[in-house]
Amino acid sequence: GAVVSQHPSWVICKSGTSVKIECRSLDFQATTMFWYRQFPKQSLMLMATSNEGSKATYEQGVEKDKFLINHASLTLSTLTVTSAHPEDSSFYICSANYGRDRGSSGANVLTFGAGSRLTVL
Amino acid sequence: RKEVEQDPGPFNVPEGATVAFNCTYSNSASQSFFWYRQDCRKEPKLLMSVYSSGNEDGRFTAQLNRASQYISLLIRDSKLSDSATYLCAVMWSGNTPLVFGKGTRLSVIA
């Protein structure tokens, strides 16, 4: 099955530093990847859509200069949290479109990375 | 604003019980519907897609009501291992991202 590898799983950093999170599709090509963020007891909120070879599309309220997304190849997308602050502490998860549901829904199926838990001190 | 709404729970049920969750969505043109399971501090994992005609996978049954814009998940014969947060997710169309509800917390008690 489709696997999306995400790392680091955990990261603790000092306020003001930058943190890079990588998301790789291991056995398929992903022209599009989605980056989500989840605060405690909240839902997954879409931050941005990462497109291979072009600029990412950011959701309203997400600062593109703070959350830098690079999708340089069909198997790798990176999210860099620049000048991180404690309020950026969250669970960041990437996902990629793997293909169509084999059942009757025919829907596109997203597969998720294992997530990266960021703690900014 | 496109939204997906769920009752956050928690639902505390004894082993063997039947429990049902509902989820409503705002965009009537939505095309694809899913239920995900998320364990504490883990990524969501696909539990099942929701087909137009409804579908069953073992103890789990999913239903879609397009007219009322809601989807449901029924869990029969609850197991302790079913304890988790259940997220409904909707895809508006094609290659768009999933929009998630806040999730419903289920605790199955021995």
CSV table of C-alpha atoms in Angstrom, one decimal:
chain,number,residue,atom,x,y,z
A,1,GLY,CA,0.0,0.0,0.0
A,2,ALA,CA,0.9,3.6,-0.2
A,3,VAL,CA,3.3,4.9,2.4
A,4,VAL,CA,4.0,8.5,3.3
A,5,SER,CA,7.1,8.9,5.5
A,6,GLN,CA,7.3,11.9,7.7
A,7,HIS,CA,10.1,13.1,9.9
A,8,PRO,CA,11.0,14.1,12.5
A,9,SER,CA,8.3,12.5,14.6
A,10,TRP,CA,9.2,14.8,17.5
A,11,VAL,CA,11.1,18.0,17.7
A,12,ILE,CA,11.7,20.4,20.5
A,13,CYS,CA,13.2,23.7,19.7
A,14,LYS,CA,13.9,27.1,21.2
A,15,SER,CA,11.8,30.1,20.3
A,16,GLY,CA,13.0,31.9,17.3
A,17,THR,CA,14.6,29.0,15.6
A,18,SER,CA,13.4,27.3,12.4
A,19,VAL,CA,12.3,23.7,12.0
A,20,LYS,CA,12.0,21.7,8.8
A,21,ILE,CA,9.6,18.8,8.5
A,22,GLU,CA,9.9,16.4,5.6
A,23,CYS,CA,7.2,14.3,4.0
A,24,ARG,CA,8.1,11.6,1.4
A,25,SER,CA,5.9,9.4,-0.7
A,26,LEU,CA,7.8,6.1,-0.7
A,27,ASP,CA,6.2,4.0,-3.3
A,28,PHE,CA,4.2,6.4,-5.4
A,29,GLN,CA,4.5,9.9,-6.9
A,30,ALA,CA,2.6,12.7,-5.3
A,31,THR,CA,2.1,15.8,-7.4
A,32,THR,CA,0.0,17.2,-4.6
A,33,MET,CA,0.5,17.0,-0.9
A,34,PHE,CA,-1.5,18.5,1.9
A,35,TRP,CA,-0.2,19.9,5.1
A,36,TYR,CA,-2.5,19.9,8.2
A,37,ARG,CA,-2.0,21.1,11.7
A,38,GLN,CA,-3.8,19.8,14.8
A,39,PHE,CA,-3.9,21.5,18.2
A,40,PRO,CA,-4.9,19.5,21.3
A,41,LYS,CA,-8.5,18.3,21.2
A,42,GLN,CA,-9.0,20.1,17.9
A,43,SER,CA,-9.6,18.8,14.4
A,44,LEU,CA,-7.0,18.6,11.7
A,45,MET,CA,-7.0,22.0,10.0
A,46,LEU,CA,-5.6,22.3,6.5
A,47,MET,CA,-2.7,24.7,6.3
A,48,ALA,CA,-1.7,24.5,2.7
A,49,THR,CA,-1.7,22.5,-0.5
A,50,SER,CA,1.8,21.7,-1.8
A,51,ASN,CA,2.1,21.4,-5.6
A,52,GLU,CA,5.2,19.9,-7.2
A,53,GLY,CA,7.1,22.4,-9.2
A,54,SER,CA,4.9,25.4,-8.3
A,55,LYS,CA,4.0,27.6,-5.4
A,56,ALA,CA,1.9,26.2,-2.5
A,57,THR,CA,-1.6,27.4,-1.9
A,58,TYR,CA,-2.2,28.6,1.6
A,59,GLU,CA,-5.4,28.6,3.5
A,60,GLN,CA,-6.8,31.8,4.9
A,61,GLY,CA,-5.0,32.9,8.0
A,62,VAL,CA,-1.9,30.8,7.4
A,63,GLU,CA,1.2,33.0,6.9
A,64,LYS,CA,3.1,31.8,3.9
A,65,ASP,CA,6.3,33.6,5.0
A,66,LYS,CA,6.2,31.8,8.3
A,67,PHE,CA,5.3,28.4,7.0
A,68,LEU,CA,7.5,27.8,4.0
A,69,ILE,CA,6.6,24.9,1.8
A,70,ASN,CA,8.8,23.4,-0.9
A,71,HIS,CA,7.7,20.6,-3.2
A,72,ALA,CA,10.8,20.1,-5.3
A,73,SER,CA,10.1,16.6,-6.5
A,74,LEU,CA,7.3,14.2,-7.0
A,75,THR,CA,8.2,12.4,-3.8
A,76,LEU,CA,9.2,15.1,-1.4
A,77,SER,CA,7.5,18.1,0.2
A,78,THR,CA,8.9,20.0,3.1
A,79,LEU,CA,7.4,22.4,5.6
A,80,THR,CA,9.7,24.9,7.4
A,81,VAL,CA,8.3,26.7,10.4
A,82,THR,CA,10.4,29.8,10.5
A,83,SER,CA,11.1,31.8,13.7
A,84,ALA,CA,9.0,29.4,15.7
A,85,HIS,CA,7.1,30.5,18.8
A,86,PRO,CA,5.4,28.6,21.5
A,87,GLU,CA,2.0,29.2,19.9
A,88,ASP,CA,3.3,27.2,16.9
A,89,SER,CA,3.6,24.1,19.1
A,90,SER,CA,1.3,21.6,17.4
A,91,PHE,CA,1.0,18.3,15.6
A,92,TYR,CA,1.8,18.7,11.9
A,93,ILE,CA,0.7,16.0,9.5
A,94,CYS,CA,1.2,15.7,5.8
A,95,SER,CA,-0.9,13.7,3.4
A,96,ALA,CA,-0.8,12.7,-0.3
A,97,ASN,CA,-3.3,11.6,-2.8
A,98,TYR,CA,-2.7,8.0,-3.5
A,99,GLY,CA,-5.3,7.1,-6.0
A,100,ARG,CA,-8.8,5.9,-6.2
A,101,ASP,CA,-10.7,3.9,-3.7
A,102,ARG,CA,-11.0,0.3,-5.0
A,103,GLY,CA,-14.5,0.1,-3.8
A,104,SER,CA,-17.6,1.6,-5.3
A,105,SER,CA,-17.0,5.1,-4.0
A,106,GLY,CA,-14.3,5.8,-6.6
A,107,ALA,CA,-13.1,8.5,-4.3
A,108,ASN,CA,-9.6,9.8,-4.2
A,109,VAL,CA,-7.9,8.3,-1.2
A,110,LEU,CA,-5.5,10.3,1.0
A,111,THR,CA,-2.7,8.6,2.9
A,112,PHE,CA,-1.1,10.3,5.9
A,113,GLY,CA,2.3,10.6,7.3
A,114,ALA,CA,2.8,9.7,10.9
A,115,GLY,CA,2.9,13.3,12.0
A,116,SER,CA,5.5,15.6,13.6
A,117,ARG,CA,4.9,16.9,17.1
A,118,LEU,CA,6.5,20.3,17.5
A,119,THR,CA,7.2,21.8,20.9
A,120,VAL,CA,8.6,25.3,20.9
A,121,LEU,CA,10.1,26.4,24.3
B,1,ARG,CA,-17.5,28.6,5.0
B,2,LYS,CA,-17.4,24.9,4.2
B,3,GLU,CA,-17.8,23.0,7.4
B,4,VAL,CA,-18.1,19.5,8.8
B,5,GLU,CA,-19.8,19.2,12.1
B,6,GLN,CA,-19.6,16.4,14.7
B,7,ASP,CA,-20.7,15.8,18.2
B,8,PRO,CA,-17.4,15.8,20.2
B,9,GLY,CA,-18.8,13.4,22.8
B,10,PRO,CA,-17.3,11.7,24.7
B,11,PHE,CA,-19.3,8.6,24.3
B,12,ASN,CA,-18.7,6.2,27.1
B,13,VAL,CA,-20.2,2.8,26.4
B,14,PRO,CA,-19.8,-0.7,27.8
B,15,GLU,CA,-18.2,-3.5,25.9
B,16,GLY,CA,-20.7,-5.1,23.5
B,17,ALA,CA,-22.8,-2.0,23.1
B,18,THR,CA,-23.8,-0.5,19.8
B,19,VAL,CA,-22.9,3.1,19.3
B,20,ALA,CA,-23.7,5.5,16.4
B,21,PHE,CA,-22.0,8.8,15.4
B,22,ASN,CA,-23.4,11.3,13.0
B,23,CYS,CA,-21.7,14.0,11.0
B,24,THR,CA,-23.2,16.8,9.0
B,25,TYR,CA,-21.6,18.7,6.1
B,26,SER,CA,-22.4,22.1,4.6
B,27,ASN,CA,-21.5,21.7,1.0
B,28,SER,CA,-24.3,19.9,-0.9
B,29,ALA,CA,-22.0,19.3,-3.8
B,30,SER,CA,-19.5,17.3,-1.8
B,31,GLN,CA,-18.4,14.1,-3.6
B,32,SER,CA,-16.6,11.8,-1.2
B,33,PHE,CA,-17.0,10.9,2.4
B,34,PHE,CA,-14.9,9.0,4.9
B,35,TRP,CA,-14.6,7.9,8.5
B,36,TYR,CA,-11.1,8.0,10.0
B,37,ARG,CA,-10.0,6.7,13.3
B,38,GLN,CA,-7.4,8.6,15.3
B,39,ASP,CA,-5.6,7.2,18.4
B,40,CYS,CA,-4.1,9.6,20.9
B,41,ARG,CA,-1.1,11.5,19.5
B,42,LYS,CA,-1.2,9.5,16.3
B,43,GLU,CA,-2.1,10.3,12.7
B,44,PRO,CA,-5.6,9.5,11.5
B,45,LYS,CA,-6.1,6.2,9.8
B,46,LEU,CA,-8.8,5.5,7.2
B,47,LEU,CA,-11.5,3.4,8.7
B,48,MET,CA,-13.8,3.2,5.8
B,49,SER,CA,-15.1,5.2,2.8
B,50,VAL,CA,-18.8,6.0,2.8
B,51,TYR,CA,-20.6,4.8,-0.3
B,52,SER,CA,-23.8,6.3,-1.7
B,53,SER,CA,-25.6,3.0,-1.0
B,54,GLY,CA,-24.2,2.6,2.4
B,55,ASN,CA,-21.5,0.0,3.2
B,56,GLU,CA,-20.5,-2.4,6.0
B,57,ASP,CA,-17.2,-3.7,7.1
B,58,GLY,CA,-17.4,-6.2,9.8
B,59,ARG,CA,-18.9,-4.5,12.9
B,60,PHE,CA,-18.8,-1.1,11.2
B,61,THR,CA,-21.6,0.3,9.0
B,62,ALA,CA,-21.5,3.7,7.3
B,63,GLN,CA,-24.4,5.5,5.8
B,64,LEU,CA,-24.7,8.6,3.6
B,65,ASN,CA,-27.8,10.7,3.4
B,66,ARG,CA,-27.3,13.3,0.7
B,67,ALA,CA,-30.7,14.9,1.1
B,68,SER,CA,-30.0,15.7,4.8
B,69,GLN,CA,-26.3,16.1,4.2
B,70,TYR,CA,-25.1,13.8,6.9
B,71,ILE,CA,-23.1,10.6,7.2
B,72,SER,CA,-23.2,8.1,10.0
B,73,LEU,CA,-21.1,5.4,11.5
B,74,LEU,CA,-22.5,2.5,13.5
B,75,ILE,CA,-20.3,0.3,15.6
B,76,ARG,CA,-21.8,-3.0,16.8
B,77,ASP,CA,-20.5,-5.2,19.6
B,78,SER,CA,-18.0,-2.5,20.8
B,79,LYS,CA,-14.6,-3.7,21.8
B,80,LEU,CA,-12.1,-2.0,24.2
B,81,SER,CA,-9.8,-1.6,21.2
B,82,ASP,CA,-12.5,0.6,19.5
B,83,SER,CA,-11.7,3.4,22.0
B,84,ALA,CA,-10.4,6.3,19.9
B,85,THR,CA,-11.5,9.5,18.2
B,86,TYR,CA,-13.6,9.0,15.1
B,87,LEU,CA,-13.3,11.8,12.5
B,88,CYS,CA,-15.6,12.2,9.6
B,89,ALA,CA,-14.0,13.8,6.5
B,90,VAL,CA,-15.5,15.2,3.4
B,91,MET,CA,-13.8,15.8,0.0
B,92,TRP,CA,-15.5,18.5,-1.9
B,93,SER,CA,-14.4,17.3,-5.3
B,94,GLY,CA,-11.6,15.6,-7.3
B,95,ASN,CA,-8.1,16.3,-6.0
B,96,THR,CA,-9.2,18.7,-3.2
B,97,PRO,CA,-8.0,18.1,0.4
B,98,LEU,CA,-10.1,16.4,3.0
B,99,VAL,CA,-12.1,18.6,5.4
B,100,PHE,CA,-12.3,17.0,8.8
B,101,GLY,CA,-14.8,17.3,11.6
B,102,LYS,CA,-13.5,17.8,15.1
B,103,GLY,CA,-14.0,14.2,15.9
B,104,THR,CA,-16.1,12.2,18.3
B,105,ARG,CA,-14.3,10.6,21.3
B,106,LEU,CA,-15.4,7.0,22.1
B,107,SER,CA,-14.4,5.2,25.2
B,108,VAL,CA,-15.4,1.6,25.5
B,109,ILE,CA,-15.4,0.4,29.1
B,110,ALA,CA,-15.0,-3.1,30.4
